[in-house]
Amino acid sequence: MTKTPHTRNLGTTGPQVSALGLGCMGMSALYGDADRAESIATVHAALEAGVTLLDTGDFYAMGHNEMLLGEALRTAPAALREQALVSVKFGALRDPEGNWSGYDGRPAAVKNFAAYSLQRLGVDHIDVYRIARLDPDVPIEETVGAIAELIEKGYVRHVGLSEVGAETIRRAAATAPVSDLQIEYSLISRGIERDILPTTRELGIGITAYGVLSRGLISGHFTRDRQLAANDFRAHSPRFQGDNLQHNLNLVDALREIAERKGATVAQTAIAWVLSRGEDIVPLIGARTRERLTESLGALDVTLDAADLAAIEKAVPADAAAGDRYPSAQMAHLDSER
């Protein structure tokens, strides 16, 4: 495939993918109710628009998201289906009520999770496979080693990582080639710039950036009076609470002024900023509808020059956000935050 301005590589050892990927989690879980038919139509529209990287997790609504994505792939035109690359996170443990109960990175568990994911997705291989969070009881070398064995047998193509810190990245990369690290990165979540991003660049590992709109907070569509459903995890997210929300939406207002001068939307400007951080970064857009997908893809046509970037930096400086990106209990599970 000839490389175009709208493709990027997942690190030096990973595949070539679209410059924007589609994160599918919200089509099944954590952001309130979703429309299944519209979700599948959105996946199809993304594939038609040239989006090749589709991201899911086996624990998103306990397998629902993988089955939904499997249906979307099965019903897509063959040519588009063949271009799709699927990235899967595994390892998060849940009970029938949906509660979280830890992570399992044991080699036997890795292979068990993969077997179920292959079946739910209806594919013969997973393109990028990664544990969602580091299992503190299992050395990363064992978890990555198990993925490497799946690669040898043809069930997986590439090793990925998720939300791990620089030391863990180095240990994983010493065990097997790593294509990319999936981690939150946005205008208001810039922690990776200190140690993690320099490490991935040193090792030739790409970044798939999720939360580029901070779960809709900096999309330009979230309002101060919006009521969140009980099954929307943002109702418990620190950045969406009280004074934090007010402070963060003031940052969005400042960003909106810059976006309007560019003739772009707030969301497009925020996504374009992440795209501008380097060719080794592939933002994941969490669009749940074709309308939001179209808007997000418009970021590919937004060029930010030095003056634009300086204005954005002034409007939304690093560490400007109020509140952590997860509640404290979840922050404790993040190796990337240690």
PDB file of N, CA, C and O in Angstrom, residues 84-140:
ATOM      1  N   ALA A  84      -9.464  -3.769   7.331  1.00  0.00           N
ATOM      2  CA  ALA A  84      -9.599  -3.449   8.752  1.00  0.00           C
ATOM      3  C   ALA A  84      -8.533  -4.152   9.583  1.00  0.00           C
ATOM      4  O   ALA A  84      -8.231  -5.322   9.375  1.00  0.00           O
ATOM      5  N   LEU A  85      -7.979  -3.413  10.539  1.00  0.00           N
ATOM      6  CA  LEU A  85      -7.060  -3.977  11.532  1.00  0.00           C
ATOM      7  C   LEU A  85      -7.701  -3.794  12.900  1.00  0.00           C
ATOM      8  O   LEU A  85      -8.136  -2.693  13.249  1.00  0.00           O
ATOM      9  N   VAL A  86      -7.752  -4.876  13.652  1.00  0.00           N
ATOM     10  CA  VAL A  86      -8.435  -4.850  14.948  1.00  0.00           C
ATOM     11  C   VAL A  86      -7.436  -4.891  16.084  1.00  0.00           C
ATOM     12  O   VAL A  86      -6.571  -5.765  16.148  1.00  0.00           O
ATOM     13  N   SER A  87      -7.559  -3.925  16.978  1.00  0.00           N
ATOM     14  CA  SER A  87      -6.747  -3.857  18.191  1.00  0.00           C
ATOM     15  C   SER A  87      -7.632  -4.241  19.369  1.00  0.00           C
ATOM     16  O   SER A  87      -8.730  -3.704  19.522  1.00  0.00           O
ATOM     17  N   VAL A  88      -7.161  -5.172  20.192  1.00  0.00           N
ATOM     18  CA  VAL A  88      -7.966  -5.698  21.305  1.00  0.00           C
ATOM     19  C   VAL A  88      -7.206  -5.565  22.625  1.00  0.00           C
ATOM     20  O   VAL A  88      -6.048  -5.948  22.719  1.00  0.00           O
ATOM     21  N   LYS A  89      -7.898  -5.055  23.629  1.00  0.00           N
ATOM     22  CA  LYS A  89      -7.374  -5.052  24.997  1.00  0.00           C
ATOM     23  C   LYS A  89      -8.033  -6.191  25.767  1.00  0.00           C
ATOM     24  O   LYS A  89      -9.207  -6.486  25.565  1.00  0.00           O
ATOM     25  N   PHE A  90      -7.261  -6.791  26.656  1.00  0.00           N
ATOM     26  CA  PHE A  90      -7.775  -7.919  27.432  1.00  0.00           C
ATOM     27  C   PHE A  90      -7.301  -7.779  28.869  1.00  0.00           C
ATOM     28  O   PHE A  90      -6.528  -6.883  29.220  1.00  0.00           O
ATOM     29  N   GLY A  91      -7.759  -8.685  29.716  1.00  0.00           N
ATOM     30  CA  GLY A  91      -7.207  -8.807  31.056  1.00  0.00           C
ATOM     31  C   GLY A  91      -8.045  -8.262  32.182  1.00  0.00           C
ATOM     32  O   GLY A  91      -7.852  -8.648  33.334  1.00  0.00           O
ATOM     33  N   ALA A  92      -8.968  -7.346  31.901  1.00  0.00           N
ATOM     34  CA  ALA A  92      -9.801  -6.793  32.968  1.00  0.00           C
ATOM     35  C   ALA A  92     -10.848  -7.817  33.391  1.00  0.00           C
ATOM     36  O   ALA A  92     -11.512  -8.423  32.548  1.00  0.00           O
ATOM     37  N   LEU A  93     -10.987  -8.005  34.685  1.00  0.00           N
ATOM     38  CA  LEU A  93     -11.918  -9.000  35.224  1.00  0.00           C
ATOM     39  C   LEU A  93     -13.188  -8.312  35.729  1.00  0.00           C
ATOM     40  O   LEU A  93     -13.121  -7.287  36.415  1.00  0.00           O
ATOM     41  N   ARG A  94     -14.341  -8.906  35.418  1.00  0.00           N
ATOM     42  CA  ARG A  94     -15.617  -8.324  35.815  1.00  0.00           C
ATOM     43  C   ARG A  94     -16.549  -9.415  36.328  1.00  0.00           C
ATOM     44  O   ARG A  94     -16.379 -10.600  36.020  1.00  0.00           O
ATOM     45  N   ASP A  95     -17.557  -8.993  37.096  1.00  0.00           N
ATOM     46  CA  ASP A  95     -18.555  -9.956  37.563  1.00  0.00           C
ATOM     47  C   ASP A  95     -19.875  -9.710  36.834  1.00  0.00           C
ATOM     48  O   ASP A  95     -19.972  -8.770  36.032  1.00  0.00           O
ATOM     49  N   PRO A  96     -20.905 -10.557  37.069  1.00  0.00           N
ATOM     50  CA  PRO A  96     -22.152 -10.411  36.313  1.00  0.00           C
ATOM     51  C   PRO A  96     -22.844  -9.065  36.504  1.00  0.00           C
ATOM     52  O   PRO A  96     -23.651  -8.655  35.662  1.00  0.00           O
ATOM     53  N   GLU A  97     -22.548  -8.371  37.617  1.00  0.00           N
ATOM     54  CA  GLU A  97     -23.134  -7.053  37.824  1.00  0.00           C
ATOM     55  C   GLU A  97     -22.336  -5.950  37.123  1.00  0.00           C
ATOM     56  O   GLU A  97     -22.721  -4.778  37.175  1.00  0.00           O
ATOM     57  N   GLY A  98     -21.250  -6.323  36.489  1.00  0.00           N
ATOM     58  CA  GLY A  98     -20.429  -5.337  35.795  1.00  0.00           C
ATOM     59  C   GLY A  98     -19.350  -4.718  36.644  1.00  0.00           C
ATOM     60  O   GLY A  98     -18.638  -3.812  36.187  1.00  0.00           O
ATOM     61  N   ASN A  99     -19.191  -5.167  37.879  1.00  0.00           N
ATOM     62  CA  ASN A  99     -18.151  -4.628  38.747  1.00  0.00           C
ATOM     63  C   ASN A  99     -16.770  -5.074  38.276  1.00  0.00           C
ATOM     64  O   ASN A  99     -16.616  -6.152  37.690  1.00  0.00           O
ATOM     65  N   TRP A 100     -15.765  -4.260  38.589  1.00  0.00           N
ATOM     66  CA  TRP A 100     -14.389  -4.552  38.214  1.00  0.00           C
ATOM     67  C   TRP A 100     -13.692  -5.266  39.358  1.00  0.00           C
ATOM     68  O   TRP A 100     -13.850  -4.890  40.508  1.00  0.00           O
ATOM     69  N   SER A 101     -12.904  -6.283  39.046  1.00  0.00           N
ATOM     70  CA  SER A 101     -12.284  -7.074  40.119  1.00  0.00           C
ATOM     71  C   SER A 101     -10.822  -7.410  39.846  1.00  0.00           C
ATOM     72  O   SER A 101     -10.330  -8.448  40.257  1.00  0.00           O
ATOM     73  N   GLY A 102     -10.128  -6.536  39.133  1.00  0.00           N
ATOM     74  CA  GLY A 102      -8.707  -6.732  38.926  1.00  0.00           C
ATOM     75  C   GLY A 102      -8.331  -7.082  37.495  1.00  0.00           C
ATOM     76  O   GLY A 102      -9.144  -6.946  36.570  1.00  0.00           O
ATOM     77  N   TYR A 103      -7.096  -7.553  37.342  1.00  0.00           N
ATOM     78  CA  TYR A 103      -6.547  -7.865  36.018  1.00  0.00           C
ATOM     79  C   TYR A 103      -5.799  -9.183  36.072  1.00  0.00           C
ATOM     80  O   TYR A 103      -5.251  -9.555  37.108  1.00  0.00           O
ATOM     81  N   ASP A 104      -5.795  -9.889  34.949  1.00  0.00           N
ATOM     82  CA  ASP A 104      -5.154 -11.200  34.896  1.00  0.00           C
ATOM     83  C   ASP A 104      -4.239 -11.270  33.679  1.00  0.00           C
ATOM     84  O   ASP A 104      -4.704 -11.322  32.542  1.00  0.00           O
ATOM     85  N   GLY A 105      -2.935 -11.240  33.939  1.00  0.00           N
ATOM     86  CA  GLY A 105      -1.970 -11.301  32.849  1.00  0.00           C
ATOM     87  C   GLY A 105      -1.188 -12.589  32.793  1.00  0.00           C
ATOM     88  O   GLY A 105      -0.149 -12.659  32.124  1.00  0.00           O
ATOM     89  N   ARG A 106      -1.683 -13.653  33.479  1.00  0.00           N
ATOM     90  CA  ARG A 106      -0.996 -14.940  33.421  1.00  0.00           C
ATOM     91  C   ARG A 106      -1.009 -15.493  31.998  1.00  0.00           C
ATOM     92  O   ARG A 106      -1.998 -15.322  31.280  1.00  0.00           O
ATOM     93  N   PRO A 107       0.048 -16.154  31.570  1.00  0.00           N
ATOM     94  CA  PRO A 107       0.079 -16.688  30.209  1.00  0.00           C
ATOM     95  C   PRO A 107      -1.130 -17.534  29.834  1.00  0.00           C
ATOM     96  O   PRO A 107      -1.665 -17.397  28.720  1.00  0.00           O
ATOM     97  N   ALA A 108      -1.573 -18.408  30.732  1.00  0.00           N
ATOM     98  CA  ALA A 108      -2.746 -19.235  30.413  1.00  0.00           C
ATOM     99  C   ALA A 108      -3.982 -18.371  30.207  1.00  0.00           C
ATOM    100  O   ALA A 108      -4.816 -18.641  29.331  1.00  0.00           O
ATOM    101  N   ALA A 109      -4.112 -17.311  31.008  1.00  0.00           N
ATOM    102  CA  ALA A 109      -5.257 -16.417  30.872  1.00  0.00           C
ATOM    103  C   ALA A 109      -5.182 -15.637  29.563  1.00  0.00           C
ATOM    104  O   ALA A 109      -6.200 -15.429  28.893  1.00  0.00           O
ATOM    105  N   VAL A 110      -3.976 -15.209  29.189  1.00  0.00           N
ATOM    106  CA  VAL A 110      -3.792 -14.477  27.931  1.00  0.00           C
ATOM    107  C   VAL A 110      -4.324 -15.302  26.765  1.00  0.00           C
ATOM    108  O   VAL A 110      -5.077 -14.810  25.911  1.00  0.00           O
ATOM    109  N   LYS A 111      -3.959 -16.564  26.734  1.00  0.00           N
ATOM    110  CA  LYS A 111      -4.371 -17.433  25.626  1.00  0.00           C
ATOM    111  C   LYS A 111      -5.863 -17.736  25.689  1.00  0.00           C
ATOM    112  O   LYS A 111      -6.535 -17.839  24.651  1.00  0.00           O
ATOM    113  N   ASN A 112      -6.402 -17.840  26.895  1.00  0.00           N
ATOM    114  CA  ASN A 112      -7.840 -18.057  27.054  1.00  0.00           C
ATOM    115  C   ASN A 112      -8.623 -16.852  26.553  1.00  0.00           C
ATOM    116  O   ASN A 112      -9.594 -16.986  25.787  1.00  0.00           O
ATOM    117  N   PHE A 113      -8.207 -15.649  26.984  1.00  0.00           N
ATOM    118  CA  PHE A 113      -8.884 -14.423  26.531  1.00  0.00           C
ATOM    119  C   PHE A 113      -8.853 -14.330  25.008  1.00  0.00           C
ATOM    120  O   PHE A 113      -9.844 -13.978  24.366  1.00  0.00           O
ATOM    121  N   ALA A 114      -7.705 -14.636  24.412  1.00  0.00           N
ATOM    122  CA  ALA A 114      -7.565 -14.529  22.959  1.00  0.00           C
ATOM    123  C   ALA A 114      -8.509 -15.475  22.238  1.00  0.00           C
ATOM    124  O   ALA A 114      -9.124 -15.108  21.218  1.00  0.00           O
ATOM    125  N   ALA A 115      -8.654 -16.697  22.758  1.00  0.00           N
ATOM    126  CA  ALA A 115      -9.528 -17.674  22.115  1.00  0.00           C
ATOM    127  C   ALA A 115     -10.967 -17.166  22.054  1.00  0.00           C
ATOM    128  O   ALA A 115     -11.646 -17.305  21.027  1.00  0.00           O
ATOM    129  N   TYR A 116     -11.425 -16.557  23.140  1.00  0.00           N
ATOM    130  CA  TYR A 116     -12.790 -16.039  23.175  1.00  0.00           C
ATOM    131  C   TYR A 116     -12.938 -14.814  22.273  1.00  0.00           C
ATOM    132  O   TYR A 116     -13.970 -14.640  21.608  1.00  0.00           O
ATOM    133  N   SER A 117     -11.922 -13.964  22.242  1.00  0.00           N
ATOM    134  CA  SER A 117     -11.998 -12.776  21.388  1.00  0.00           C
ATOM    135  C   SER A 117     -12.058 -13.152  19.909  1.00  0.00           C
ATOM    136  O   SER A 117     -12.828 -12.567  19.140  1.00  0.00           O
ATOM    137  N   LEU A 118     -11.260 -14.107  19.512  1.00  0.00           N
ATOM    138  CA  LEU A 118     -11.286 -14.555  18.115  1.00  0.00           C
ATOM    139  C   LEU A 118     -12.684 -15.030  17.725  1.00  0.00           C
ATOM    140  O   LEU A 118     -13.182 -14.737  16.622  1.00  0.00           O
ATOM    141  N   GLN A 119     -13.330 -15.744  18.629  1.00  0.00           N
ATOM    142  CA  GLN A 119     -14.667 -16.265  18.355  1.00  0.00           C
ATOM    143  C   GLN A 119     -15.693 -15.134  18.277  1.00  0.00           C
ATOM    144  O   GLN A 119     -16.520 -15.084  17.361  1.00  0.00           O
ATOM    145  N   ARG A 120     -15.650 -14.222  19.243  1.00  0.00           N
ATOM    146  CA  ARG A 120     -16.637 -13.134  19.261  1.00  0.00           C
ATOM    147  C   ARG A 120     -16.472 -12.199  18.074  1.00  0.00           C
ATOM    148  O   ARG A 120     -17.456 -11.706  17.516  1.00  0.00           O
ATOM    149  N   LEU A 121     -15.234 -11.945  17.697  1.00  0.00           N
ATOM    150  CA  LEU A 121     -14.979 -11.043  16.574  1.00  0.00           C
ATOM    151  C   LEU A 121     -15.201 -11.719  15.224  1.00  0.00           C
ATOM    152  O   LEU A 121     -15.392 -11.030  14.214  1.00  0.00           O
ATOM    153  N   GLY A 122     -15.155 -13.037  15.196  1.00  0.00           N
ATOM    154  CA  GLY A 122     -15.323 -13.755  13.938  1.00  0.00           C
ATOM    155  C   GLY A 122     -14.136 -13.588  13.012  1.00  0.00           C
ATOM    156  O   GLY A 122     -14.286 -13.550  11.786  1.00  0.00           O
ATOM    157  N   VAL A 123     -12.927 -13.508  13.587  1.00  0.00           N
ATOM    158  CA  VAL A 123     -11.709 -13.340  12.789  1.00  0.00           C
ATOM    159  C   VAL A 123     -10.747 -14.489  13.081  1.00  0.00           C
ATOM    160  O   VAL A 123     -10.894 -15.198  14.076  1.00  0.00           O
ATOM    161  N   ASP A 124      -9.767 -14.658  12.196  1.00  0.00           N
ATOM    162  CA  ASP A 124      -8.791 -15.728  12.433  1.00  0.00           C
ATOM    163  C   ASP A 124      -7.521 -15.216  13.090  1.00  0.00           C
ATOM    164  O   ASP A 124      -6.641 -15.996  13.461  1.00  0.00           O
ATOM    165  N   HIS A 125      -7.417 -13.884  13.228  1.00  0.00           N
ATOM    166  CA  HIS A 125      -6.278 -13.320  13.952  1.00  0.00           C
ATOM    167  C   HIS A 125      -6.648 -11.940  14.481  1.00  0.00           C
ATOM    168  O   HIS A 125      -7.558 -11.286  13.974  1.00  0.00           O
ATOM    169  N   ILE A 126      -5.933 -11.519  15.510  1.00  0.00           N
ATOM    170  CA  ILE A 126      -6.060 -10.182  16.086  1.00  0.00           C
ATOM    171  C   ILE A 126      -4.810  -9.411  15.675  1.00  0.00           C
ATOM    172  O   ILE A 126      -3.703  -9.905  15.813  1.00  0.00           O
ATOM    173  N   ASP A 127      -4.997  -8.196  15.175  1.00  0.00           N
ATOM    174  CA  ASP A 127      -3.854  -7.470  14.634  1.00  0.00           C
ATOM    175  C   ASP A 127      -2.925  -6.935  15.724  1.00  0.00           C
ATOM    176  O   ASP A 127      -1.698  -7.026  15.595  1.00  0.00           O
ATOM    177  N   VAL A 128      -3.488  -6.342  16.771  1.00  0.00           N
ATOM    178  CA  VAL A 128      -2.685  -5.872  17.900  1.00  0.00           C
ATOM    179  C   VAL A 128      -3.377  -6.318  19.180  1.00  0.00           C
ATOM    180  O   VAL A 128      -4.569  -6.084  19.361  1.00  0.00           O
ATOM    181  N   TYR A 129      -2.616  -6.950  20.064  1.00  0.00           N
ATOM    182  CA  TYR A 129      -3.192  -7.523  21.287  1.00  0.00           C
ATOM    183  C   TYR A 129      -2.428  -6.968  22.478  1.00  0.00           C
ATOM    184  O   TYR A 129      -1.192  -6.973  22.497  1.00  0.00           O
ATOM    185  N   ARG A 130      -3.167  -6.491  23.484  1.00  0.00           N
ATOM    186  CA  ARG A 130      -2.523  -5.809  24.607  1.00  0.00           C
ATOM    187  C   ARG A 130      -3.319  -6.003  25.884  1.00  0.00           C
ATOM    188  O   ARG A 130      -4.563  -6.012  25.856  1.00  0.00           O
ATOM    189  N   ILE A 131      -2.618  -6.141  27.016  1.00  0.00           N
ATOM    190  CA  ILE A 131      -3.307  -6.178  28.290  1.00  0.00           C
ATOM    191  C   ILE A 131      -3.706  -4.748  28.645  1.00  0.00           C
ATOM    192  O   ILE A 131      -2.935  -3.799  28.457  1.00  0.00           O
ATOM    193  N   ALA A 132      -4.940  -4.590  29.136  1.00  0.00           N
ATOM    194  CA  ALA A 132      -5.493  -3.259  29.359  1.00  0.00           C
ATOM    195  C   ALA A 132      -4.770  -2.495  30.467  1.00  0.00           C
ATOM    196  O   ALA A 132      -4.587  -1.278  30.384  1.00  0.00           O
ATOM    197  N   ARG A 133      -4.402  -3.205  31.505  1.00  0.00           N
ATOM    198  CA  ARG A 133      -3.656  -2.632  32.621  1.00  0.00           C
ATOM    199  C   ARG A 133      -2.650  -3.678  33.091  1.00  0.00           C
ATOM    200  O   ARG A 133      -2.929  -4.883  33.038  1.00  0.00           O
ATOM    201  N   LEU A 134      -1.532  -3.227  33.577  1.00  0.00           N
ATOM    202  CA  LEU A 134      -0.519  -4.148  34.080  1.00  0.00           C
ATOM    203  C   LEU A 134      -1.079  -4.956  35.248  1.00  0.00           C
ATOM    204  O   LEU A 134      -1.669  -4.403  36.175  1.00  0.00           O
ATOM    205  N   ASP A 135      -0.893  -6.269  35.193  1.00  0.00           N
ATOM    206  CA  ASP A 135      -1.235  -7.128  36.322  1.00  0.00           C
ATOM    207  C   ASP A 135      -0.081  -7.051  37.310  1.00  0.00           C
ATOM    208  O   ASP A 135       1.036  -7.495  37.009  1.00  0.00           O
ATOM    209  N   PRO A 136      -0.311  -6.490  38.502  1.00  0.00           N
ATOM    210  CA  PRO A 136       0.802  -6.310  39.445  1.00  0.00           C
ATOM    211  C   PRO A 136       1.390  -7.617  39.960  1.00  0.00           C
ATOM    212  O   PRO A 136       2.493  -7.625  40.518  1.00  0.00           O
ATOM    213  N   ASP A 137       0.668  -8.721  39.762  1.00  0.00           N
ATOM    214  CA  ASP A 137       1.133 -10.016  40.261  1.00  0.00           C
ATOM    215  C   ASP A 137       1.837 -10.860  39.204  1.00  0.00           C
ATOM    216  O   ASP A 137       2.287 -11.975  39.504  1.00  0.00           O
ATOM    217  N   VAL A 138       1.899 -10.354  37.976  1.00  0.00           N
ATOM    218  CA  VAL A 138       2.517 -11.113  36.885  1.00  0.00           C
ATOM    219  C   VAL A 138       3.541 -10.228  36.175  1.00  0.00           C
ATOM    220  O   VAL A 138       3.188  -9.151  35.681  1.00  0.00           O
ATOM    221  N   PRO A 139       4.790 -10.637  36.096  1.00  0.00           N
ATOM    222  CA  PRO A 139       5.787  -9.836  35.380  1.00  0.00           C
ATOM    223  C   PRO A 139       5.354  -9.584  33.934  1.00  0.00           C
ATOM    224  O   PRO A 139       4.823 -10.489  33.269  1.00  0.00           O
ATOM    225  N   ILE A 140       5.574  -8.377  33.450  1.00  0.00           N
ATOM    226  CA  ILE A 140       5.160  -8.041  32.094  1.00  0.00           C
ATOM    227  C   ILE A 140       5.823  -8.967  31.073  1.00  0.00           C
ATOM    228  O   ILE A 140       5.254  -9.264  30.015  1.00  0.00           O
TER     229      ILE A 140
END
